[in-house]
Coordinates of C-alpha atoms and ligand atoms in Angstrom, one line a residue:
X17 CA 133.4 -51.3 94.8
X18 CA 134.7 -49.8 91.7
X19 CA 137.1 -51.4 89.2
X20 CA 139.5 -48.9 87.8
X21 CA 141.0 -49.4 84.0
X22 CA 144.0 -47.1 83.9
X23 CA 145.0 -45.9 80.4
X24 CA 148.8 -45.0 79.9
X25 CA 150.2 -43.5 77.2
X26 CA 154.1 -43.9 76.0
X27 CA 156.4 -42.7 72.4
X28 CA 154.3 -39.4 71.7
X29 CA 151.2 -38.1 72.7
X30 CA 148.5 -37.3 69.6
X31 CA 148.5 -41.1 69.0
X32 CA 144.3 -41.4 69.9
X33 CA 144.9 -42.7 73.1
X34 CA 141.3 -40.7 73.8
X35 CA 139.7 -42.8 71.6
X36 CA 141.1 -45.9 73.0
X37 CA 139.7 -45.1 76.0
X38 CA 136.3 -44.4 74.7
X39 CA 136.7 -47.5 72.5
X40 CA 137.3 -49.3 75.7
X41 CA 134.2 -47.8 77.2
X42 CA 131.8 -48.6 74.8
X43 CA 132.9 -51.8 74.6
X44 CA 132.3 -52.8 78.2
X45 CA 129.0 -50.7 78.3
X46 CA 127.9 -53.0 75.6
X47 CA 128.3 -55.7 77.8
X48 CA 126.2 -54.2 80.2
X49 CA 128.4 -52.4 82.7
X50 CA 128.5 -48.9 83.8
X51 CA 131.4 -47.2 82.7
X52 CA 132.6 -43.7 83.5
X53 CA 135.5 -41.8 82.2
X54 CA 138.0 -39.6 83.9
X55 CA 140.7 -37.8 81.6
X56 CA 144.0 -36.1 84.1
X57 CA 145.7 -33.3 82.1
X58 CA 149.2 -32.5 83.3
X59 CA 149.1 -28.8 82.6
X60 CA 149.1 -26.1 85.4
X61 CA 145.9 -24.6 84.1
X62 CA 143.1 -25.1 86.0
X63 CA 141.0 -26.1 83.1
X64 CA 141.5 -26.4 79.7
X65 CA 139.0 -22.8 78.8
X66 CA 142.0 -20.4 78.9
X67 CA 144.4 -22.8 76.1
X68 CA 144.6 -21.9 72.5
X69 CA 142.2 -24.6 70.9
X70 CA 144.9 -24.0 67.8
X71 CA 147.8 -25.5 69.9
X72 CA 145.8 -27.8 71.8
X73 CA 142.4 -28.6 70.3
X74 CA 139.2 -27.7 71.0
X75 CA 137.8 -26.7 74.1
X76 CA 135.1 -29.1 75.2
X77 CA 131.6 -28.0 77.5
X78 CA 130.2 -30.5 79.6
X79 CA 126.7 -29.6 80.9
X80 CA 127.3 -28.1 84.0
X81 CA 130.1 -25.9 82.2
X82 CA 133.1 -27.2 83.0
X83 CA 135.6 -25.9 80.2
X84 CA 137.6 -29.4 79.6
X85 CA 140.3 -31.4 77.3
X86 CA 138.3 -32.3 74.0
X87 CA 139.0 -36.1 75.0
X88 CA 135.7 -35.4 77.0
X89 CA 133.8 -34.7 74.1
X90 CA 135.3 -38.1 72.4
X91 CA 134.2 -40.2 75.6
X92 CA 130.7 -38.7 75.3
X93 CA 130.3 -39.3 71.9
X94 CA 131.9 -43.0 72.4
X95 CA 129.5 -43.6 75.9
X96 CA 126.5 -41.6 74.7
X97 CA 126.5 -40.2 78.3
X98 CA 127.3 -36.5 80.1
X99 CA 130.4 -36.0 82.0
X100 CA 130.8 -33.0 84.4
X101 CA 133.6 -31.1 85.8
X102 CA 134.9 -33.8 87.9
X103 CA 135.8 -36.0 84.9
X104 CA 138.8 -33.7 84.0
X105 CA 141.3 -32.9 86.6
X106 CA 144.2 -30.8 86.0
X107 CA 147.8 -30.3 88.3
X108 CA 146.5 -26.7 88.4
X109 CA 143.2 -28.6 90.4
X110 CA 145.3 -30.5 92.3
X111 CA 147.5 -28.2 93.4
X112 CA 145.3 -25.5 93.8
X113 CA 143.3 -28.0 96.0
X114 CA 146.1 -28.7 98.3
X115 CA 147.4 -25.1 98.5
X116 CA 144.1 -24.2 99.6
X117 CA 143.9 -26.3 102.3
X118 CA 147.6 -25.5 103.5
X119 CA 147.2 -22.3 103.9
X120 CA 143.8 -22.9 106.2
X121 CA 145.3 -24.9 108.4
X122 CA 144.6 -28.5 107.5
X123 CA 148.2 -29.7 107.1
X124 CA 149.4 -28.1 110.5
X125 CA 152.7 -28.9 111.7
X126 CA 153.7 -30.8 108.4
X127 CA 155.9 -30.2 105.8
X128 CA 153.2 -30.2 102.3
X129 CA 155.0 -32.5 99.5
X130 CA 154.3 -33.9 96.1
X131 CA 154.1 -37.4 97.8
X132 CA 151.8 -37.8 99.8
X133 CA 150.0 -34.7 99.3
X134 CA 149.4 -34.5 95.9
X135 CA 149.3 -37.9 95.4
X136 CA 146.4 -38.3 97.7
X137 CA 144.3 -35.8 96.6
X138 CA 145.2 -37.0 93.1
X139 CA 144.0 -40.7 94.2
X140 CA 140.9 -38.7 95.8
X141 CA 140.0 -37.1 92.6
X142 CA 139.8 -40.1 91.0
X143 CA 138.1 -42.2 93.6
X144 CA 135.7 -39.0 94.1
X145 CA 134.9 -39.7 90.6
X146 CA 134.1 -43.1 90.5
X147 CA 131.5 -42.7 92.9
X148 CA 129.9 -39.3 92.1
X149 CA 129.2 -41.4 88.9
X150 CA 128.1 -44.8 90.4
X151 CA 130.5 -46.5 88.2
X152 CA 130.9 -50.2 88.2
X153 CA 134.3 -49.7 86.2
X154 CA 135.9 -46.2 85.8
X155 CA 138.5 -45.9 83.1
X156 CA 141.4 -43.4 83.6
X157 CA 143.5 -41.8 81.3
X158 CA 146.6 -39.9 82.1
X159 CA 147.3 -37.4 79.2
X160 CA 150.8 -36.6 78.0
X161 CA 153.6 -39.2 77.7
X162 CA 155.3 -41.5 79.8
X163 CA 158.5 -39.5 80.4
X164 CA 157.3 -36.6 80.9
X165 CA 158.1 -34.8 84.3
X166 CA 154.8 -33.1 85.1
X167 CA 152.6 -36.3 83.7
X168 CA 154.7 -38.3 87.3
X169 CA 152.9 -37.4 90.4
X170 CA 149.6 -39.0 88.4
X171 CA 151.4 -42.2 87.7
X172 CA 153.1 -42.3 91.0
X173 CA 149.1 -41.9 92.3
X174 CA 147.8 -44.8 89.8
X175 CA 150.9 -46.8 91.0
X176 CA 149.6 -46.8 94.2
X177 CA 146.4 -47.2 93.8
X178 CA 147.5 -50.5 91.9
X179 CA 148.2 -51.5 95.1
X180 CA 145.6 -50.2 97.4
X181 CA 142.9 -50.9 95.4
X182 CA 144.1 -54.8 94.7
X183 CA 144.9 -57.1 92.2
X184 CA 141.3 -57.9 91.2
X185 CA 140.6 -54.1 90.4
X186 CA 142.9 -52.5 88.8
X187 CA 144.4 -52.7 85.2
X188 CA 147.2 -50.9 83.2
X189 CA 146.5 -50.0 79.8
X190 CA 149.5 -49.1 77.8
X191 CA 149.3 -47.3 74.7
X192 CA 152.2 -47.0 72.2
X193 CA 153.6 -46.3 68.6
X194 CA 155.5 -48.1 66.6
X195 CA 157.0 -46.5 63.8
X196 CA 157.1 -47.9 60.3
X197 CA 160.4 -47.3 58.4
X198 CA 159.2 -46.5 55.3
X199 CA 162.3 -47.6 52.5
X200 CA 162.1 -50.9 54.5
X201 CA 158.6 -51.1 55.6
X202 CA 159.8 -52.6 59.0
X203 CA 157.6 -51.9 62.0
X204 CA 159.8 -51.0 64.5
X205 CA 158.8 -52.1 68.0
X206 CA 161.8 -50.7 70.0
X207 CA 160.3 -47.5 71.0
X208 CA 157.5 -49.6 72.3
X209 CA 160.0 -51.6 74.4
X210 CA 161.5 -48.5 75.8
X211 CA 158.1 -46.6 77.0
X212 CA 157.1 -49.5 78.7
X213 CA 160.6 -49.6 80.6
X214 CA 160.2 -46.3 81.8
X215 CA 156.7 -47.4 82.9
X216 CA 158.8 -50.5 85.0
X217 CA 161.2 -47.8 86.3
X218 CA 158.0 -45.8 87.8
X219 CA 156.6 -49.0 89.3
X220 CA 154.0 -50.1 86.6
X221 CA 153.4 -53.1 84.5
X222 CA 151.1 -52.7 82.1
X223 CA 148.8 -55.6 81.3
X224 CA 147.3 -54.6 78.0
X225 CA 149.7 -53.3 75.4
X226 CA 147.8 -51.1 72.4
X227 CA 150.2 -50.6 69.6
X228 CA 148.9 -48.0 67.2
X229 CA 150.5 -48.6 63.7
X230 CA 150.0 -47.9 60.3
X231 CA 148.8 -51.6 60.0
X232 CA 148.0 -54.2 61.8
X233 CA 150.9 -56.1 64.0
X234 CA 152.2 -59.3 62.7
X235 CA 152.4 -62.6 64.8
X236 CA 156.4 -62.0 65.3
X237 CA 156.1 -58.1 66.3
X238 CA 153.5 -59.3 68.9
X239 CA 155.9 -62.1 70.3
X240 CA 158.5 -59.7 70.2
X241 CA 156.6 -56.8 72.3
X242 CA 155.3 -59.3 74.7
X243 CA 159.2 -61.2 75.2
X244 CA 160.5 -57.6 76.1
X245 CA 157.7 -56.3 78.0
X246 CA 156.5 -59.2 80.5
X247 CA 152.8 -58.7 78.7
X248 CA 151.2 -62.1 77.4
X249 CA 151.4 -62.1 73.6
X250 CA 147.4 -62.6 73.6
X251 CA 147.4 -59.1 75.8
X252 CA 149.4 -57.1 73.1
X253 CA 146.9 -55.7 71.2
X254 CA 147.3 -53.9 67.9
X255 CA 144.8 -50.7 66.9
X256 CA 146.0 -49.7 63.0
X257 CA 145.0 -47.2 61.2
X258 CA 141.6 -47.3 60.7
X259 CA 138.8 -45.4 58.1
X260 CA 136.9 -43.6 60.7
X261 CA 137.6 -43.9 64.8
X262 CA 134.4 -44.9 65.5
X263 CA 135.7 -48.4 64.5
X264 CA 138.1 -48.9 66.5
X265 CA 135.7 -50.5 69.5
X266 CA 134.8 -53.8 66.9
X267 CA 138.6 -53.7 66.1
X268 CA 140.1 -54.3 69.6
X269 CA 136.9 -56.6 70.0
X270 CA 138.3 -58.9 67.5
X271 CA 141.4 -59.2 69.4
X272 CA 139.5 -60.2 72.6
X273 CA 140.0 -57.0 74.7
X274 CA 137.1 -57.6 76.5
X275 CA 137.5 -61.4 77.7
X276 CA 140.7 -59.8 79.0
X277 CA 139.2 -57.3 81.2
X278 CA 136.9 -59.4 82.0
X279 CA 138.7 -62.4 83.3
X280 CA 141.0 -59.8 85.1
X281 CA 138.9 -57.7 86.7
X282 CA 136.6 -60.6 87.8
X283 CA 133.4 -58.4 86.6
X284 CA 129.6 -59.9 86.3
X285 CA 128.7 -59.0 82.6
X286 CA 126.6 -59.9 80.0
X287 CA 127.7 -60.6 75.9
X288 CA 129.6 -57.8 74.7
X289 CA 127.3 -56.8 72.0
X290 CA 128.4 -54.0 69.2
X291 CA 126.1 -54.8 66.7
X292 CA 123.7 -51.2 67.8
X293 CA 127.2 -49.6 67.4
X294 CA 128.3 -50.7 64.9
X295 CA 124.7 -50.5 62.2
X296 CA 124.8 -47.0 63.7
X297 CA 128.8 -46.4 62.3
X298 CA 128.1 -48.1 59.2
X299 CA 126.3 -45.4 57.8
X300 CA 128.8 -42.8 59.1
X301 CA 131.4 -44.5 57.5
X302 CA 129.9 -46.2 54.2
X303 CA 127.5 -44.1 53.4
X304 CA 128.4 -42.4 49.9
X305 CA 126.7 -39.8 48.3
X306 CA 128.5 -36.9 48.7
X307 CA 127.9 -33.3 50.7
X308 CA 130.2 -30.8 50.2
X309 CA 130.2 -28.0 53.2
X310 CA 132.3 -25.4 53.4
X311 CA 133.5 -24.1 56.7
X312 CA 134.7 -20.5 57.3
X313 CA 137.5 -19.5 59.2
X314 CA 141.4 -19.6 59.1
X315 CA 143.7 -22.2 57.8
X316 CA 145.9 -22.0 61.9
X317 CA 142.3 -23.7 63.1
X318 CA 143.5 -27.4 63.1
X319 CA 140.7 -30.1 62.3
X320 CA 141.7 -30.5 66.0
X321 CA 140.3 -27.0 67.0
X322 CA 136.4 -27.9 65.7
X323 CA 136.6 -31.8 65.9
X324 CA 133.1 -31.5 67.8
X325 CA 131.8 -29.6 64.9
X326 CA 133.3 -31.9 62.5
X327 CA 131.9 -35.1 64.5
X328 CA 128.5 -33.9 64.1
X329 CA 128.3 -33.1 60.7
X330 CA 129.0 -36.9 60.5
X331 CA 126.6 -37.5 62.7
X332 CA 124.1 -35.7 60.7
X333 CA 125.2 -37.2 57.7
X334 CA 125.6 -40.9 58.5
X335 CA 121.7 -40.4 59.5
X336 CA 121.3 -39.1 56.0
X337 CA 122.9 -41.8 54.4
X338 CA 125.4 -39.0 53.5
X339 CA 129.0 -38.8 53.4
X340 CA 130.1 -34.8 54.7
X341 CA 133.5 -33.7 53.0
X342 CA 134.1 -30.3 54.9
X343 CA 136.1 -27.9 53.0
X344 CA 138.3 -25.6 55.1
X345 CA 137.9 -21.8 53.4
X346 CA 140.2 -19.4 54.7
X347 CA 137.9 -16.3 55.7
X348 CA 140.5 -13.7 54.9
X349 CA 140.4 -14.6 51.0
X350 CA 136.5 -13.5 50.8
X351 CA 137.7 -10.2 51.6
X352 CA 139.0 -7.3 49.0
X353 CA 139.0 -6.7 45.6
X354 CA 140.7 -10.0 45.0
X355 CA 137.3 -12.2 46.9
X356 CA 137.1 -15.7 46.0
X357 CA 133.8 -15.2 47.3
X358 CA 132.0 -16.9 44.0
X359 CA 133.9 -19.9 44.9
X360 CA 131.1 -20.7 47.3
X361 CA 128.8 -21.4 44.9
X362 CA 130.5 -24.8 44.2
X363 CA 129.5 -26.1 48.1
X364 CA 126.5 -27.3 49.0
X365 CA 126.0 -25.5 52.6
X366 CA 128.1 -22.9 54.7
X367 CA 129.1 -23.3 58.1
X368 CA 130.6 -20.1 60.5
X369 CA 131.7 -22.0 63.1
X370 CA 132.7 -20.5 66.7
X371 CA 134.9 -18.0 67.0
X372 CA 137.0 -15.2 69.2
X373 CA 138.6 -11.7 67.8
X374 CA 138.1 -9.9 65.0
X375 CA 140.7 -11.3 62.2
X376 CA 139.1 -12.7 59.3
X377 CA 135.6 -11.8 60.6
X378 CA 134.6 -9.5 57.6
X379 CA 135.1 -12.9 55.4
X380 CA 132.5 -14.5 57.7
X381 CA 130.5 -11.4 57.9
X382 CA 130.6 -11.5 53.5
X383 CA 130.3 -15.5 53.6
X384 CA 127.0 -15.3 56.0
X385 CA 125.4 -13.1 53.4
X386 CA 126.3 -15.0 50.6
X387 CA 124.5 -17.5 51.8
X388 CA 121.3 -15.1 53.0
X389 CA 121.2 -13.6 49.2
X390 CA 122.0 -17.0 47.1
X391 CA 119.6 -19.0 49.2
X392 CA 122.9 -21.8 49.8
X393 CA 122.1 -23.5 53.3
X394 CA 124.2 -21.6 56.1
X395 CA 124.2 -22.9 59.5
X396 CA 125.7 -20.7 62.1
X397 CA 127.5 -21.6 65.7
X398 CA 127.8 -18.5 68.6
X399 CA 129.7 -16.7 66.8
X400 CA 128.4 -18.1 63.4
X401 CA 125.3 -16.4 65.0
X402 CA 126.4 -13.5 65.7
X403 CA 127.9 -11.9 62.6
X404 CA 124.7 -13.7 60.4
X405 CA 123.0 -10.7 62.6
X406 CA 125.8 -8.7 61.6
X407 CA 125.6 -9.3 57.8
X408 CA 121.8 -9.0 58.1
X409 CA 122.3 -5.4 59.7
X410 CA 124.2 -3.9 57.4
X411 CA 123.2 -5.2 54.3
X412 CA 119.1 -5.9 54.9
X413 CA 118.8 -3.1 57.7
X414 CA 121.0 -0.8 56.0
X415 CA 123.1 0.2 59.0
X416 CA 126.5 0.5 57.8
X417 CA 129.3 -0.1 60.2
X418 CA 126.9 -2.1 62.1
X419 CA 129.0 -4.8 64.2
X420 CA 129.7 -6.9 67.5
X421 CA 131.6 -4.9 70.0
X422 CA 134.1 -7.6 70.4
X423 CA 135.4 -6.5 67.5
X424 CA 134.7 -3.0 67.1
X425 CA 133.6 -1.2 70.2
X426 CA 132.8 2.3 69.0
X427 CA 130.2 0.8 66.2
X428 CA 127.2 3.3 65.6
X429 CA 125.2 0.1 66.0
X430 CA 126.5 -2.5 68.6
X431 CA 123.8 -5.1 67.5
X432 CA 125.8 -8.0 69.3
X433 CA 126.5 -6.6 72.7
X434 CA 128.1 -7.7 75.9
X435 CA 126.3 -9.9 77.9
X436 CA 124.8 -7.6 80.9
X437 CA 126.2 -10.1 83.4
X438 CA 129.5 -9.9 81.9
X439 CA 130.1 -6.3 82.1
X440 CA 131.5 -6.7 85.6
X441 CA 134.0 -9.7 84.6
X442 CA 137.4 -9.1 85.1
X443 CA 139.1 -12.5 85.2
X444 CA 138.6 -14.5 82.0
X445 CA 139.1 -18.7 83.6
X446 CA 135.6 -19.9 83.6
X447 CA 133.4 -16.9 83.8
X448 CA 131.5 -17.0 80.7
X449 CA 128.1 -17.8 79.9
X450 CA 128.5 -21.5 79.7
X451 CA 127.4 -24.9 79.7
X452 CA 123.7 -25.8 79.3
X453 CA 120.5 -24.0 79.4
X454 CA 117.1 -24.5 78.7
X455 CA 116.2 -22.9 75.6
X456 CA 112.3 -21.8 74.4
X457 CA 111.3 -22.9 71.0
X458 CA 108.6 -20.7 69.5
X459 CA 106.0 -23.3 67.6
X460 CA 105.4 -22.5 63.8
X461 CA 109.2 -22.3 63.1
X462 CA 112.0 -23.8 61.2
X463 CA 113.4 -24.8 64.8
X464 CA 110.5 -26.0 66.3
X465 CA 110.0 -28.2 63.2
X466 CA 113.7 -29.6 63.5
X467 CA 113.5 -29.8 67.5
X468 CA 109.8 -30.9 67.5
X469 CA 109.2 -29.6 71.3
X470 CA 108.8 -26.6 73.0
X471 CA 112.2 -26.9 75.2
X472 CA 115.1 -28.1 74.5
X473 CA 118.7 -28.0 76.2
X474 CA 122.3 -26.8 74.7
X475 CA 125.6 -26.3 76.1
X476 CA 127.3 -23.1 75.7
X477 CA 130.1 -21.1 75.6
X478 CA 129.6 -16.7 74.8
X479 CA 130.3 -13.3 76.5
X480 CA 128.3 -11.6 74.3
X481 CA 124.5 -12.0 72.3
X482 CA 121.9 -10.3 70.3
X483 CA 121.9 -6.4 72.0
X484 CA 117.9 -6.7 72.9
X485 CA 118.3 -2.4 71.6
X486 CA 118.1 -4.0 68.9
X487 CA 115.3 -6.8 68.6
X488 CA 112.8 -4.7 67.3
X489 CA 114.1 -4.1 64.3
X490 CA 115.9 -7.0 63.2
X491 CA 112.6 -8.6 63.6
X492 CA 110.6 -5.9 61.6
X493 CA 113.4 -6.5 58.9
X494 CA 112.8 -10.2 58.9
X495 CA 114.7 -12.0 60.9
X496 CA 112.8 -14.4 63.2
X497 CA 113.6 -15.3 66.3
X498 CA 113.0 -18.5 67.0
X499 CA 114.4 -19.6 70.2
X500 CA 115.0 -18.0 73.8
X501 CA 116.4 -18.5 76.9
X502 CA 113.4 -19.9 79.2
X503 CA 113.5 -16.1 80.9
X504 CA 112.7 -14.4 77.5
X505 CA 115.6 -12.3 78.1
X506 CA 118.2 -13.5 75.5
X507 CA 118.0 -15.0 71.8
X508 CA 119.0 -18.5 71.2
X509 CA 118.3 -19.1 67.8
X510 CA 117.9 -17.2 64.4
X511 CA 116.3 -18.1 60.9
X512 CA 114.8 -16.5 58.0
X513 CA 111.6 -17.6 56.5
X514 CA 112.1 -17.2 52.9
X515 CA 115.0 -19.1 52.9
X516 CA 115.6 -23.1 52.1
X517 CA 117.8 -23.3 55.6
X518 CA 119.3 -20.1 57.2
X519 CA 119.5 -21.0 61.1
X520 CA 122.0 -19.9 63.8
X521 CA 122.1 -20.5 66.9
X522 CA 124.1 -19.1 69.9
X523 CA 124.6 -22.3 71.8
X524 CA 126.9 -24.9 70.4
X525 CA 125.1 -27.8 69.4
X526 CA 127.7 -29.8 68.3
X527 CA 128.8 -30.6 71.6
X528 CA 125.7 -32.8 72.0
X529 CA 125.7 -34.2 69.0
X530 CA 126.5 -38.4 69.0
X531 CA 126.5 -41.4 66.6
X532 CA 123.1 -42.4 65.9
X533 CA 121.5 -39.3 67.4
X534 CA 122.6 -35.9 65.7
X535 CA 121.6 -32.7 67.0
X536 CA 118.5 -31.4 65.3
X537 CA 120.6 -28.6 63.9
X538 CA 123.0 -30.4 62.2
X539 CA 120.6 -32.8 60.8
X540 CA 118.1 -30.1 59.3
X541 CA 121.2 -28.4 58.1
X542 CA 122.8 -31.2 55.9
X543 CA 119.1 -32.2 55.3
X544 CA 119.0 -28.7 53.4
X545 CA 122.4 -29.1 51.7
X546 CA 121.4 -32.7 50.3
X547 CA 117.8 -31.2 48.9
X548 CA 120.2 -28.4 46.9
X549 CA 122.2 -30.7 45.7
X550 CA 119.8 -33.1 44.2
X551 CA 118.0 -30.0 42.4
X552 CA 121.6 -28.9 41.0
X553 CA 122.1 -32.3 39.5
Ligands
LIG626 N1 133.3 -14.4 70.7 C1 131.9 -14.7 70.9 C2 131.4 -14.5 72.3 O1 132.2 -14.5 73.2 C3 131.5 -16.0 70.3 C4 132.0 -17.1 71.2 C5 131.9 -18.5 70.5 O2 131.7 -18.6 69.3 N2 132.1 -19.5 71.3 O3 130.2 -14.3 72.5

């Protein structure tokens, strides 16, 4: 029977209450159990693939292409393992489950409410979960803030499931702020105090309190929390600020979190054991000689809207013994007479990350052959793909005007074209080409070299690819292709020969990209920056 760790969240929301839950994870996986991860998003969309990643972060892809909250992506990298669609329900889910089955029938004679009905298929999401991933402990975290109207029916279900599911089994996680006064440099724990009331009010008692702070809590702020809340002083736990998230597992470690869960839960484990983590994070987060990348696009794109991206450049580099500082360049300013294109000679590599519409494109378009002409590393993602072939066509190929019909659809040369498949699309929730696919490597290549096999597998998310019109003669102009989709019938993955590291790739290979095992992309990419920056000094 599964045990079911249920992460709350209470002040404001944006706190890292995802990487808590990770933290939590990999803790307990270290000790030998199997933990899965389920993340409940409040929002009325079905998924999370329609949302504007600059509002609310980036959108995650799981294997099977499920479009979800990028907390998904920070339980991978935390668990090392693959979630699926049923890790991330939404209220749109639920209640298009429920509406669905009301209006065949299945509720006949009864009047459909929020409680039961969404409350039990709620509950059966979760406990659906737990056992499509054989999980001896499945952690739950409800997003959004205690408080918040539409974030109740899924702690009314995780109330009850307190109870159904026993004493022994279940365990409320609460995770708070508390505010630091700055002229006084008092930590305030009232806020603290009040979200776990209106956690009471709803019927929970949280067991474990995580106060996330500036620093770390002092004796009295602890006694205080725990007098107030009914939580054990040794149970309020305190998660400051910290260099790098990745260390936040050994933090709450040294405050006991896992004899806690332990004792509670009643669970067979073995030592809880970070040291693999932990060597693996040291290089991520001590390593330093500098690489300095820049990354194309527009200022609006919070870190938040590429923190996969970002995560795996630290991946690559920690392996490296490298310390990435990415350096936002706003795409628009490489365009006109007034460029501050020559400002890219000061970086070591150039990223075009993913990417949808056409402003600022032209910057990217200028940037990818920037790199192509000055032989800079450039490592380019979908979209990043995309206009490389682009730049490459008008400026190698001579075909002026040459573009992606995304952007412009009457081009006299659409050498990034509409996926076949997608030309009969007409709703845009979940219907591109996505998740991951088995990709071809051709042998003798920059790819192959990096990859090392034949076939690999990478998650993706595009409408639109290399127009095969046009293979023939980006490949007589140079360009090699160097992976496919295992039917031939699509390109995967770009390079140029003469080149120290130009390589795109229309997959996303950050999203499988974790600590201690970086995606051959990355890797060979940040491997190329360090070489040019050790012949520069
Ligand atoms: N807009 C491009 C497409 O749909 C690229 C997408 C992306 O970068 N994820 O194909």
């Amino acid at each position: 029977m599964p045990k079911y760790i249920f992460v709350t969240g209470g002040v404001i929301s944006g706190i890292g209450k995802g990487v808590i839950t990770g933290s939590i994870g990999r803790i307990l996986q270290s000790s030998g159990i199997k933990v899965s991860v389920l993340k409940m998003d409040p929002y009325l969309n079905v998924d999370a693939g329609t949302m504007n990643p600059i509002v609310h972060g980036e959108v995650f892809v799981c294997d099977d292409g499920a479009e979800t909250d990028m907390d998904l992506g920070t339980y991978e990298r935390f668990l090392d393992i693959n979630l699926s669609r049923h890790n991330n329900i939404t209220t749109g889910q639920v209640y298009m489950n429920v509406l669905q089955r009301e209006r065949k029938g299945k509720y006949l004679g009864r009047c459909v409410q929020i409680i039961p009905h969404i409350t039990d298929e709620i509950k059966s999401l979760i406990r659906h979960a737990a056992r499509k991933d054989d999980a001896q402990v499945l952690i739950v975290e409800s997003g959004g803030t205690v408080g918040d109207i539409e974030a109740l029916p899924f702690l009314e279900a995780l109330r009850q499931m307190g109870v159904e599911e026993g004493h022994d089994n279940v365990i409320f996680v609460h995770v708070t702020l508390a505010p630091i006064i700055e002229e006084v440099g008092e930590l305030k724990t009232k806020p603290t105090q009040h979200s776990v009331q209106e956690l009471r009010r709803i019927g929970i008692q949280p067991d474990i309190i995580i106060v996330r702070a500036k620093r770390k809590l002092k004796e009295g702020n602890r006694e205080k929390i725990s007098l107030f809340t009914n939580v054990p002083k040794e149970c309020v736990l305190s998660s400051p600020d910290a260099k790098s998230p990745y260390l936040i597992p050994q933090i709450l470690e040294e405050q006991g979190i896992s004899k806690i869960l332990f004792d509670r839960l009643k669970l067979l484990h073995g030592d809880t054991n970070l040291s693999t983590w932990n060597e693996i994070i040291k290089d991520i987060v001590e390593s330093k000689r500098e690489v300095h990348i820049a990354m194309i696009g527009k200022y609006a794109e919070l870190a938040d809207s590429y923190v996969s991206v970002n995560h795996a450049l630290c991946h690559a580099g920690g392996a490296l013994k490298s310390k990435v500082i990415i350096n936002w360049i706003e795409s628009e300013e490489l365009e006109g007479a007034k460029s501050r294109v020559e400002d890219l000679k000061n970086y070591d590599g150039i990223i075009v990350p993913g990417g949808f519409g056409s402003r600022g494109i032209e910057g990217k378009i200028i940037a990818a052959n920037y790199a192509r002409i000055n032989n800079v590393p450039y490592l380019g993602l979908c979209f990043g793909l995309q206009l490389a072939v682009v730049s490459f066509a008008r400026n190698v190929l001579g075909y002026s005007n040459a573009n992606s019909t995304e952007i412009d659809p009457e081009t006299p040369y659409p050498v990034i074209d509409l996926l076949p498949e997608q030309k009969c699309v007409d709703e845009l929730g979940g219907t591109m080409r996505l998740g991951g696919h088995n990709i071809i490597i051709k042998e003798k290549t920059k790819a192959y070299d990096l990859y090392g096999s034949t076939k690999i597998r990478e998650r993706h998310r595009h409408r639109y690819e290399i127009n095969p019109m046009f293979w023939d003669s980006l490949q007589k102009g140079g360009l090699v292709f160097s992976g496919f989709s295992d039917d031939m019938k699509r390109v995967e993955i770009i390079e140029l020969e003469e080149h120290p590291f130009y390589m795109a790739s229309q997959f996303h290979p950050e999203f499988v990209s974790r600590p201690g095992r970086p995606d051959p992309l990355f890797k060979g990419f940040i491997q190329a920056c360090i070489t040019k920056r050790d012949k520069a000094i």
